Amino acid sequence: MKKFVIFIVMSMGFFSLQVISSEAAASKITMTLKQTPGGEEPIVTLYGAVNPAKSGVKVSVQIQLDGKWQDTRFSSKTARVGTWQVVAVATALNAKVNYRAKAKIGSKYIYSSSKSITVRSIPEISNASSLSMIDQLGPGGRIHGADISRWQHPNGALINFEKMYAAGVRFVIIKASDTRDDADALALKYVMMDRSAAQAAGIYTGFYHYAVLPDVKTNEQVIVDAQTQAQKALWRLGSLGGYNERDLPYALDLENNCVRLSGTTCARYLPKSQITLWAKTFLKIVKEKTDRTPIIYSYPNFLEGAMMRDEELRQYPLWLAQYAINPADPLAQPGIKDGGCYVHSWTTANCSSTWTIWQYSSCGIAPKYGVPGTRLDLNVFRGAPSTFLDLIKGRWVPEVADQMPKNEPTAITYKNVKFSTADKPLSVEVDVIRPDGRPVVTGTVRFYVNPLTPINPKPIQTVIRATSGSWKLSIKGIPEGAWTGDIGFVDATGTHAVSKTPIEFAIGQALPVSPTATPKPTPVPSKKPAFDGCKYQIKN
């Protein structure tokens, strides 16, 4: 018996070594090497990622001297999404050197391909102090910026941030999170690469969360949804390692008050008071957690027509979108309309708006800035370089509790089940909560047919998000009969665990369809001229 136990232990040890070895073999580490413009001394930025993503992996930078690779004193740990970054001041100048990254996965070391660099004694683009590194090269002598998302990566193409810097851009705001899980996954994919690449090129970076408001009734429900979406943004920031010294505060992108569609028409708008409450709740949580004041992005019509004037809301910097006004004109400013001004929380007594960032065009000439495609959002900052640097004061480094959980248990319940005959869909409202009773942050729901009684063809399922952790599930195509199955929750991000609960129902016979008259042929509409969304915009 003892020998048998020893054999099992040895077998398990051998299996563990095989797992570790195969894990190391499957892992890869990348490294990019750039001399960052600006500063009194040359700055070298090294960055990359460990794939598959692992958090907390130590990455060491090695240098090749006299034909041998040696560890330097520079190292970093990977963020939850696998990214790493090292920023160092260069002392040896005008000498070509080779670097590579090293990481230990299990008991094995993996290495990136080596990259060479010749550090210049005078930075290639700017050789001034940190303040003048934020050159005021935009229209009207303002600091020039851009904002980007997956749309600036057609077919996965990369952005040339060195070209963007050379074109005068000094900050770029990157979409980092989204209420919708599919769009959020794409945001995560590109913020990982764009943040490090932009900072290495000398560009300050910011982040924004695109918000979809909840279809709920009470203020309490509005607050819970805002809290949940703020958690999603904070988890994303935590997965990136928190703020660093080149990050602008997180921004809230709030521009749509429709919470329920009927076809292509909006069937319900959230009231102004509740939109204002939602925004204040989200912004307050982000501010208190990160010790940086977040920014709110919107456009004048929305601020005036969809939100209340509110003194608390006014304390947050405004990123205002208004086009067809040229910021190179000293007298031009956003916030004014024909016959008056837009009246909202940031409107002043003289009819102007106290904006901090102005998105003046969505029709920037993308290739000019190293961006694939044809269009790019362009912005200017209101204020001097010293005012700009005030935005980046404070550095939040997340703790373990600030990281997204893995496979966190969930509890699922359903209500308001409606079903009748085979020609009508079954509908059910589903709620999913976390162990502390708060709604789940990511994931979706679906109906699982009992495999012992399969349905062919498979029913068509439609899921509509009502608010965080609540969905309306519609199942079309269930034939007549008594059926059983499960209502289940699944989260593709792996944040929350799968959960299921059984359901049973009986579907009646479909009602006979009355004959209909032969429809008249639909006339072919005349071809409308193509709409030019850039017709009146500034094309810088």
Coordinates of C-alpha atoms in Angstrom, one line a residue:
M1 CA 0.0 0.0 0.0
K2 CA 2.9 2.4 0.9
K3 CA 4.6 1.8 -2.4
F4 CA 1.3 2.5 -4.2
V5 CA 0.9 5.8 -2.3
I6 CA 4.5 6.8 -3.2
F7 CA 3.9 6.0 -6.8
I8 CA 0.8 8.2 -6.8
V9 CA 2.7 11.1 -5.2
M10 CA 5.5 10.7 -7.7
S11 CA 3.0 10.6 -10.6
M12 CA 1.3 13.7 -9.3
G13 CA 4.7 15.5 -9.1
F14 CA 5.6 14.4 -12.6
F15 CA 2.2 15.6 -13.8
S16 CA 2.7 19.0 -12.1
L17 CA 6.1 19.4 -13.7
Q18 CA 4.5 18.6 -17.1
V19 CA 1.8 21.2 -16.5
I20 CA 4.4 23.9 -15.5
S21 CA 6.6 23.0 -18.4
S22 CA 3.8 23.1 -20.9
E23 CA 2.5 26.4 -19.4
A24 CA 6.0 28.0 -19.8
A25 CA 6.2 26.6 -23.4
A26 CA 2.9 28.1 -24.3
S27 CA 3.6 31.5 -22.7
K28 CA 5.2 34.4 -24.6
I29 CA 6.5 37.8 -23.6
T30 CA 6.7 40.8 -25.9
M31 CA 8.8 44.0 -25.6
T32 CA 8.7 47.3 -27.3
L33 CA 11.5 49.9 -26.8
K34 CA 11.2 53.6 -27.3
Q35 CA 13.0 56.8 -26.4
T36 CA 10.2 59.1 -25.0
P37 CA 10.4 62.7 -26.1
G38 CA 10.8 65.5 -23.6
G39 CA 12.3 65.9 -20.2
E40 CA 15.6 67.3 -19.0
E41 CA 17.2 63.9 -19.4
P42 CA 16.5 61.2 -22.0
I43 CA 13.8 58.8 -21.0
V44 CA 13.6 55.3 -22.3
T45 CA 10.3 53.3 -22.0
L46 CA 10.2 49.6 -22.3
Y47 CA 6.8 47.9 -22.4
G48 CA 5.0 44.7 -23.5
A49 CA 2.8 41.9 -22.4
V50 CA 2.8 38.3 -21.2
N51 CA 0.5 36.1 -23.2
P52 CA -1.7 34.4 -22.0
A53 CA -2.3 37.2 -19.6
K54 CA -1.1 36.7 -16.0
S55 CA -1.0 39.2 -13.2
G56 CA 1.9 39.7 -10.8
V57 CA 4.5 38.1 -13.0
K58 CA 7.9 39.7 -12.4
V59 CA 9.4 41.0 -15.7
S60 CA 13.2 41.9 -15.6
V61 CA 15.0 43.9 -18.2
Q62 CA 18.3 42.5 -19.5
I63 CA 21.1 44.2 -21.4
Q64 CA 23.7 42.7 -23.7
L65 CA 27.2 43.7 -22.7
D66 CA 30.4 42.1 -24.0
G67 CA 28.2 39.5 -25.8
K68 CA 26.5 38.4 -22.6
W69 CA 23.0 39.0 -21.3
Q70 CA 22.9 40.6 -17.8
D71 CA 20.0 41.6 -15.6
T72 CA 19.6 45.3 -15.0
R73 CA 18.1 46.8 -11.9
F74 CA 14.9 47.6 -13.8
S75 CA 11.9 45.3 -13.3
S76 CA 8.1 45.4 -13.2
K77 CA 5.2 43.2 -12.4
T78 CA 2.4 42.5 -14.9
A79 CA -1.0 43.9 -14.5
R80 CA -4.1 41.7 -14.5
V81 CA -4.3 42.0 -18.3
G82 CA -0.7 40.9 -18.7
T83 CA 0.9 44.2 -19.6
W84 CA 4.1 45.6 -18.1
Q85 CA 6.1 48.8 -18.4
V86 CA 9.4 50.2 -17.3
V87 CA 10.4 53.9 -17.6
A88 CA 14.0 54.8 -17.0
V89 CA 16.3 57.8 -17.3
A90 CA 19.2 57.1 -19.7
T91 CA 22.7 58.0 -18.6
A92 CA 24.9 56.4 -21.4
L93 CA 24.3 58.4 -24.5
N94 CA 24.8 58.0 -28.2
A95 CA 25.7 54.3 -27.7
K96 CA 23.8 51.5 -29.4
V97 CA 22.6 48.8 -26.8
N98 CA 20.5 45.7 -26.9
Y99 CA 17.7 44.9 -24.4
R100 CA 15.3 42.1 -23.9
A101 CA 12.6 41.2 -21.3
K102 CA 12.8 38.1 -19.1
A103 CA 10.0 36.5 -17.0
K104 CA 9.7 33.4 -15.0
I105 CA 6.6 31.2 -15.7
G106 CA 6.5 28.2 -13.3
S107 CA 10.1 27.1 -13.1
K108 CA 11.0 28.2 -16.6
Y109 CA 12.3 31.5 -17.9
I110 CA 10.9 33.0 -21.1
Y111 CA 12.5 35.8 -23.1
S112 CA 11.3 38.4 -25.5
S113 CA 13.1 39.1 -28.8
S114 CA 15.9 41.6 -28.4
K115 CA 15.6 45.2 -29.4
S116 CA 18.3 47.8 -30.0
I117 CA 18.3 51.5 -29.3
T118 CA 20.7 54.4 -29.6
V119 CA 19.8 56.9 -26.9
R120 CA 20.2 60.4 -28.2
S121 CA 21.7 63.1 -25.9
I122 CA 19.1 65.5 -27.2
P123 CA 15.6 64.1 -27.4
E124 CA 14.6 64.0 -31.1
I125 CA 11.5 66.0 -30.8
S126 CA 11.6 68.1 -27.6
N127 CA 14.6 69.0 -25.5
A128 CA 12.8 71.3 -23.0
S129 CA 11.5 70.9 -19.5
S130 CA 8.5 68.7 -18.6
L131 CA 6.1 71.7 -18.9
S132 CA 7.1 72.6 -22.4
M133 CA 6.9 68.9 -23.3
I134 CA 3.2 69.5 -23.4
D135 CA 3.5 71.8 -26.4
Q136 CA 0.6 74.0 -27.3
L137 CA 0.6 73.1 -31.0
G138 CA -3.2 72.8 -31.5
P139 CA -5.4 75.3 -33.2
G140 CA -5.7 78.5 -31.3
G141 CA -2.4 77.8 -29.6
R142 CA -3.9 75.2 -27.3
I143 CA -2.7 71.8 -26.2
H144 CA -3.9 69.4 -29.0
G145 CA -5.4 66.0 -28.3
A146 CA -7.3 63.1 -29.8
D147 CA -9.6 60.3 -28.6
I148 CA -9.6 56.7 -29.9
S149 CA -11.4 53.4 -29.7
R150 CA -11.6 50.2 -31.7
W151 CA -12.8 52.2 -34.7
Q152 CA -9.3 53.5 -35.1
H153 CA -8.0 50.0 -35.5
P154 CA -9.7 48.7 -38.7
N155 CA -8.9 45.0 -39.1
G156 CA -6.7 45.2 -36.0
A157 CA -4.3 47.7 -37.6
L158 CA -2.0 49.5 -35.2
I159 CA -1.7 53.3 -34.5
N160 CA 1.7 55.0 -35.1
F161 CA 1.9 57.2 -32.0
E162 CA 5.3 58.6 -33.0
K163 CA 3.6 60.1 -36.0
M164 CA 0.8 61.4 -33.8
Y165 CA 3.3 63.1 -31.5
A166 CA 5.2 64.6 -34.5
A167 CA 1.8 66.0 -35.7
G168 CA 1.5 67.9 -32.5
V169 CA -0.8 65.7 -30.4
R170 CA 0.1 65.7 -26.7
F171 CA -2.8 63.7 -25.1
V172 CA -5.0 60.9 -26.3
I173 CA -8.1 59.6 -24.4
I174 CA -8.7 55.9 -25.0
K175 CA -11.9 54.0 -24.6
A176 CA -11.3 51.6 -21.8
S177 CA -14.6 50.3 -20.7
D178 CA -18.3 50.0 -21.9
T179 CA -21.6 49.0 -20.3
R180 CA -22.1 46.4 -23.0
D181 CA -19.9 43.3 -22.6
D182 CA -19.1 42.8 -26.3
A183 CA -18.0 46.4 -26.7
D184 CA -16.1 46.2 -23.4
A185 CA -14.1 43.3 -24.5
L186 CA -12.9 45.2 -27.6
A187 CA -12.1 48.2 -25.5
L188 CA -9.9 46.1 -23.2
K189 CA -8.1 44.6 -26.2
Y190 CA -7.0 48.0 -27.5
V191 CA -6.5 50.0 -24.3
M192 CA -3.8 47.4 -23.4
M193 CA -1.6 48.2 -26.4
D194 CA -2.5 51.9 -27.0
R195 CA -1.8 53.2 -23.5
S196 CA 1.8 51.9 -23.3
A197 CA 2.6 52.8 -27.0
A198 CA 1.2 56.3 -26.6
Q199 CA 3.1 57.0 -23.4
A200 CA 6.3 55.7 -24.9
A201 CA 5.9 58.2 -27.8
G202 CA 5.6 61.1 -25.2
I203 CA 1.8 61.4 -25.3
Y204 CA -0.3 61.6 -22.1
T205 CA -3.2 59.2 -21.9
G206 CA -6.7 59.2 -20.5
F207 CA -9.5 56.7 -20.4
Y208 CA -13.3 56.8 -20.8
H209 CA -16.3 54.6 -20.0
Y210 CA -19.2 54.5 -22.5
A211 CA -22.4 54.4 -20.5
V212 CA -25.7 52.8 -21.4
L213 CA -28.3 54.0 -18.9
P214 CA -30.7 51.5 -17.2
D215 CA -34.4 50.9 -18.0
V216 CA -35.6 51.2 -14.3
K217 CA -38.2 53.3 -12.4
T218 CA -36.9 54.2 -8.9
N219 CA -34.0 56.3 -7.8
E220 CA -32.7 53.4 -5.7
Q221 CA -32.4 51.3 -8.9
V222 CA -30.7 54.1 -10.7
I223 CA -28.1 54.4 -7.9
V224 CA -27.4 50.7 -7.9
D225 CA -26.8 50.7 -11.7
A226 CA -24.4 53.7 -11.5
Q227 CA -22.5 52.0 -8.6
T228 CA -22.2 48.8 -10.7
Q229 CA -20.9 50.6 -13.8
A230 CA -18.5 52.6 -11.7
Q231 CA -17.2 49.3 -10.3
K232 CA -16.6 48.1 -13.9
A233 CA -14.6 51.2 -14.7
L234 CA -12.6 50.8 -11.5
W235 CA -11.8 47.2 -12.2
R236 CA -10.6 48.1 -15.6
L237 CA -8.3 50.8 -14.2
G238 CA -7.1 48.3 -11.6
S239 CA -6.4 45.7 -14.3
L240 CA -4.1 48.3 -16.0
G241 CA -2.2 48.9 -12.7
G242 CA -4.0 52.1 -11.7
Y243 CA -2.9 55.6 -12.7
N244 CA 0.7 56.4 -13.5
E245 CA 2.4 59.8 -13.8
R246 CA 1.3 60.1 -17.5
D247 CA -2.4 59.3 -17.0
L248 CA -5.3 61.8 -17.1
P249 CA -8.4 61.0 -15.0
Y250 CA -11.1 58.6 -16.1
A251 CA -13.9 60.2 -18.1
L252 CA -17.6 59.3 -18.2
D253 CA -19.0 59.3 -21.7
L254 CA -22.7 60.1 -21.3
E255 CA -24.6 60.9 -24.5
N256 CA -27.7 58.8 -24.8
N257 CA -30.9 59.0 -22.6
C258 CA -32.9 56.3 -24.5
V259 CA -33.3 53.2 -22.3
R260 CA -35.8 51.2 -24.3
L261 CA -36.2 50.8 -28.1
S262 CA -39.2 49.8 -30.1
G263 CA -37.8 48.8 -33.4
T264 CA -35.7 51.9 -34.4
T265 CA -37.8 54.3 -32.3
C266 CA -37.1 55.1 -28.6
A267 CA -40.0 53.9 -26.5
R268 CA -38.7 55.3 -23.2
Y269 CA -36.2 58.0 -22.0
L270 CA -34.8 58.1 -18.5
P271 CA -36.0 61.3 -16.7
K272 CA -33.6 64.2 -16.4
S273 CA -33.5 64.0 -12.6
Q274 CA -32.5 60.3 -12.7
I275 CA -29.9 60.8 -15.4
T276 CA -28.3 63.6 -13.3
L277 CA -28.5 61.3 -10.2
W278 CA -26.9 58.4 -12.2
A279 CA -24.0 60.7 -13.4
K280 CA -23.3 62.1 -9.9
T281 CA -23.3 58.7 -8.3
F282 CA -20.8 57.3 -10.9
L283 CA -18.5 60.3 -10.8
K284 CA -18.5 60.5 -7.0
I285 CA -17.5 56.8 -6.6
V286 CA -14.6 57.1 -9.1
K287 CA -13.4 60.3 -7.4
E288 CA -13.5 58.9 -3.9
K289 CA -11.8 55.7 -4.9
T290 CA -9.0 57.1 -7.0
D291 CA -8.4 60.5 -5.4
R292 CA -8.6 62.1 -8.8
T293 CA -11.5 64.1 -10.1
P294 CA -13.0 62.3 -13.1
I295 CA -14.2 64.1 -16.3
I296 CA -17.7 64.0 -17.9
Y297 CA -18.0 63.9 -21.7
S298 CA -21.2 65.0 -23.5
Y299 CA -22.6 67.5 -26.0
P300 CA -24.6 70.7 -25.4
N301 CA -28.0 69.4 -26.5
F302 CA -27.8 66.5 -24.1
L303 CA -26.6 68.5 -21.1
E304 CA -29.4 71.0 -21.7
G305 CA -32.2 68.7 -22.6
A306 CA -31.5 65.5 -20.8
M307 CA -29.9 66.6 -17.5
M308 CA -30.8 68.9 -14.6
R309 CA -28.6 71.9 -13.7
D310 CA -26.8 70.8 -10.6
E311 CA -24.0 72.5 -8.6
E312 CA -22.4 69.2 -7.5
L313 CA -22.2 68.1 -11.1
R314 CA -20.6 71.4 -12.1
Q315 CA -17.5 70.5 -9.9
Y316 CA -16.4 67.9 -12.5
P317 CA -14.3 69.0 -15.5
L318 CA -16.4 69.1 -18.7
W319 CA -15.3 67.5 -22.0
L320 CA -17.6 69.1 -24.4
A321 CA -18.3 67.9 -28.0
Q322 CA -19.5 70.6 -30.4
Y323 CA -18.5 70.6 -34.1
A324 CA -18.5 73.1 -37.0
I325 CA -16.8 75.8 -34.8
N326 CA -13.1 76.5 -35.6
P327 CA -11.0 76.6 -32.4
A328 CA -8.4 78.6 -34.4
D329 CA -10.8 81.6 -34.2
P330 CA -9.9 83.5 -31.0
L331 CA -13.6 84.4 -30.5
A332 CA -15.0 81.0 -31.3
Q333 CA -16.2 78.8 -28.4
P334 CA -18.5 75.9 -27.8
G335 CA -21.7 76.1 -25.8
I336 CA -23.4 78.8 -27.9
K337 CA -26.2 78.3 -30.4
D338 CA -28.0 80.5 -32.8
G339 CA -30.2 82.9 -30.8
G340 CA -28.7 82.3 -27.4
C341 CA -26.7 79.7 -25.4
Y342 CA -27.1 76.2 -24.2
V343 CA -28.2 76.3 -20.5
H344 CA -26.7 73.5 -18.4
S345 CA -24.6 72.9 -15.3
W346 CA -21.5 74.4 -16.9
T347 CA -23.1 77.5 -18.4
T348 CA -21.8 80.9 -17.1
A349 CA -23.5 84.2 -16.7
N350 CA -22.1 85.5 -20.0
C351 CA -23.5 82.5 -22.0
S352 CA -20.2 80.6 -22.4
S353 CA -19.4 77.1 -21.0
T354 CA -16.7 76.3 -18.5
W355 CA -15.3 73.4 -20.6
T356 CA -11.9 71.9 -19.9
I357 CA -11.6 69.8 -23.1
W358 CA -13.3 70.6 -26.3
Q359 CA -13.9 67.9 -29.0
Y360 CA -14.1 70.2 -31.9
S361 CA -14.1 67.7 -34.8
S362 CA -14.9 64.0 -35.5
C363 CA -13.3 64.4 -38.9
G364 CA -9.6 64.8 -38.2
I365 CA -7.5 63.6 -41.1
A366 CA -6.5 60.2 -39.5
P367 CA -3.4 59.3 -41.6
K368 CA -1.9 62.7 -40.7
Y369 CA -1.8 61.5 -37.1
G370 CA -0.6 58.0 -37.8
V371 CA -4.1 56.5 -37.4
P372 CA -5.4 53.9 -39.9
G373 CA -8.7 54.8 -41.5
T374 CA -10.1 58.2 -42.6
R375 CA -11.5 59.9 -39.5
L376 CA -10.2 60.9 -36.0
D377 CA -11.8 62.8 -33.1
L378 CA -9.7 65.9 -32.3
N379 CA -9.7 67.9 -29.1
V380 CA -8.1 71.0 -27.5
F381 CA -7.4 71.6 -23.9
R382 CA -8.4 74.8 -22.2
G383 CA -5.5 76.2 -20.2
A384 CA -1.7 76.3 -19.9
P385 CA 0.6 73.3 -19.4
S386 CA 0.6 73.9 -15.7
T387 CA -3.2 73.6 -15.6
F388 CA -3.0 70.5 -17.7
L389 CA -0.6 68.9 -15.2
D390 CA -3.0 69.7 -12.4
L391 CA -5.2 67.0 -13.8
I392 CA -2.7 64.2 -13.3
K393 CA -1.9 65.0 -9.6
G394 CA -2.4 61.9 -7.4
R395 CA -1.4 58.4 -8.2
W396 CA -3.8 55.5 -7.5
V397 CA -2.2 52.1 -7.3
P398 CA -4.9 49.3 -6.9
E399 CA -4.8 46.8 -4.1
V400 CA -5.8 43.1 -4.5
A401 CA -9.4 44.0 -3.6
D402 CA -9.5 46.4 -6.5
Q403 CA -8.9 43.7 -9.1
M404 CA -11.7 41.9 -10.8
P405 CA -12.6 38.7 -9.0
K406 CA -12.2 35.3 -10.7
N407 CA -15.2 32.9 -11.0
E408 CA -17.0 34.7 -8.1
P409 CA -20.2 32.7 -7.1
T410 CA -23.5 34.0 -8.3
A411 CA -27.2 33.5 -7.5
I412 CA -29.8 33.5 -10.2
T413 CA -33.6 34.1 -9.9
Y414 CA -36.3 34.7 -12.4
K415 CA -39.8 36.3 -12.3
N416 CA -42.7 37.4 -14.5
V417 CA -42.6 34.3 -16.7
K418 CA -45.1 34.6 -19.6
F419 CA -46.0 31.9 -22.1
S420 CA -49.0 30.8 -24.0
T421 CA -49.0 29.2 -27.5
A422 CA -46.4 28.0 -29.9
D423 CA -46.7 31.1 -32.1
K424 CA -45.8 33.5 -29.3
P425 CA -42.5 33.8 -27.5
L426 CA -41.8 32.9 -23.9
S427 CA -40.6 35.8 -21.9
V428 CA -38.9 35.9 -18.5
E429 CA -37.1 38.5 -16.3
V430 CA -33.9 37.3 -14.8
D431 CA -31.8 38.8 -11.9
V432 CA -28.3 37.7 -11.0
I433 CA -26.5 38.8 -7.9
R434 CA -23.0 38.5 -6.3
P435 CA -22.4 37.0 -2.8
D436 CA -22.9 40.4 -1.1
G437 CA -26.3 40.9 -2.8
R438 CA -25.1 43.5 -5.3
P439 CA -25.8 42.9 -9.0
V440 CA -23.2 41.2 -11.2
V441 CA -21.0 43.6 -13.2
T442 CA -20.5 41.5 -16.4
G443 CA -22.2 38.5 -18.1
T444 CA -25.5 37.6 -19.7
V445 CA -28.3 35.1 -19.4
R446 CA -29.9 32.4 -21.7
F447 CA -32.3 29.4 -21.7
Y448 CA -30.8 25.9 -21.7
V449 CA -33.0 23.2 -23.2
N450 CA -33.1 19.9 -21.3
P451 CA -30.8 17.6 -23.4
L452 CA -33.2 14.7 -22.7
T453 CA -35.9 16.6 -24.6
P454 CA -34.2 18.6 -27.3
I455 CA -36.0 21.2 -29.4
N456 CA -35.3 21.3 -33.2
P457 CA -34.8 23.7 -34.7
K458 CA -33.2 25.5 -31.8
P459 CA -35.3 28.4 -30.4
I460 CA -34.3 31.9 -31.1
Q461 CA -33.2 33.8 -27.9
T462 CA -33.1 37.6 -27.5
V463 CA -31.6 39.2 -24.4
I464 CA -32.2 42.8 -23.5
R465 CA -30.3 44.4 -20.6
A466 CA -32.7 46.3 -18.3
T467 CA -30.1 47.3 -15.8
S468 CA -27.0 45.9 -14.1
G469 CA -27.6 42.3 -13.2
S470 CA -31.1 42.3 -14.7
W471 CA -32.2 41.1 -18.2
K472 CA -35.4 40.4 -20.2
L473 CA -35.1 37.1 -22.0
S474 CA -37.4 36.3 -24.9
I475 CA -37.4 32.7 -26.4
K476 CA -39.1 32.3 -29.8
G477 CA -39.8 29.0 -31.5
I478 CA -40.8 26.6 -28.7
P479 CA -43.3 24.1 -30.1
E480 CA -46.4 22.8 -28.4
G481 CA -45.9 20.6 -25.3
A482 CA -44.6 20.4 -21.7
W483 CA -40.9 21.4 -21.5
T484 CA -38.2 21.6 -18.9
G485 CA -34.8 23.3 -18.9
D486 CA -32.7 25.9 -17.1
I487 CA -32.4 29.6 -17.0
G488 CA -28.6 30.2 -16.8
F489 CA -26.1 32.9 -16.3
V490 CA -22.7 32.9 -18.1
D491 CA -19.9 35.4 -18.0
A492 CA -17.3 35.2 -20.9
T493 CA -14.9 37.3 -18.9
G494 CA -14.6 34.7 -16.1
T495 CA -15.3 37.4 -13.4
H496 CA -18.6 35.7 -12.2
A497 CA -19.3 32.0 -12.0
V498 CA -21.9 30.2 -14.1
S499 CA -25.2 29.6 -12.3
K500 CA -28.4 27.9 -13.4
T501 CA -31.9 27.4 -12.0
P502 CA -34.6 25.0 -13.4
I503 CA -37.7 26.1 -15.2
E504 CA -40.7 24.2 -16.6
F505 CA -43.6 25.4 -18.7
A506 CA -46.3 24.2 -21.0
I507 CA -46.8 25.6 -24.5
G508 CA -50.2 25.4 -26.1
Q509 CA -51.1 24.8 -29.8
A510 CA -50.5 27.6 -32.1
L511 CA -53.6 29.5 -33.1
P512 CA -54.7 29.1 -36.8
V513 CA -53.4 31.8 -39.1
S514 CA -56.1 33.6 -41.0
P515 CA -55.5 34.1 -44.7
T516 CA -54.2 37.4 -45.7
A517 CA -54.6 39.4 -48.9
T518 CA -51.8 39.3 -51.4
P519 CA -49.6 42.2 -50.5
K520 CA -49.0 44.9 -53.1
P521 CA -45.5 45.1 -54.4
T522 CA -43.4 47.6 -52.5
P523 CA -42.3 50.5 -54.6
V524 CA -38.5 50.8 -55.0
P525 CA -37.5 54.0 -53.2
S526 CA -35.5 56.5 -55.0
K527 CA -31.8 56.5 -54.1
K528 CA -31.0 59.3 -51.6
P529 CA -27.7 61.1 -51.9
A530 CA -25.1 59.9 -49.5
F531 CA -25.0 61.8 -46.2
D532 CA -21.7 63.6 -45.6
G533 CA -21.2 63.8 -41.8
C534 CA -18.1 65.9 -42.3
K535 CA -19.6 68.5 -44.5
Y536 CA -19.5 71.3 -42.0
Q537 CA -16.7 70.0 -39.7
I538 CA -13.2 71.2 -39.2
K539 CA -10.8 68.9 -41.1
N540 CA -7.4 69.3 -39.5

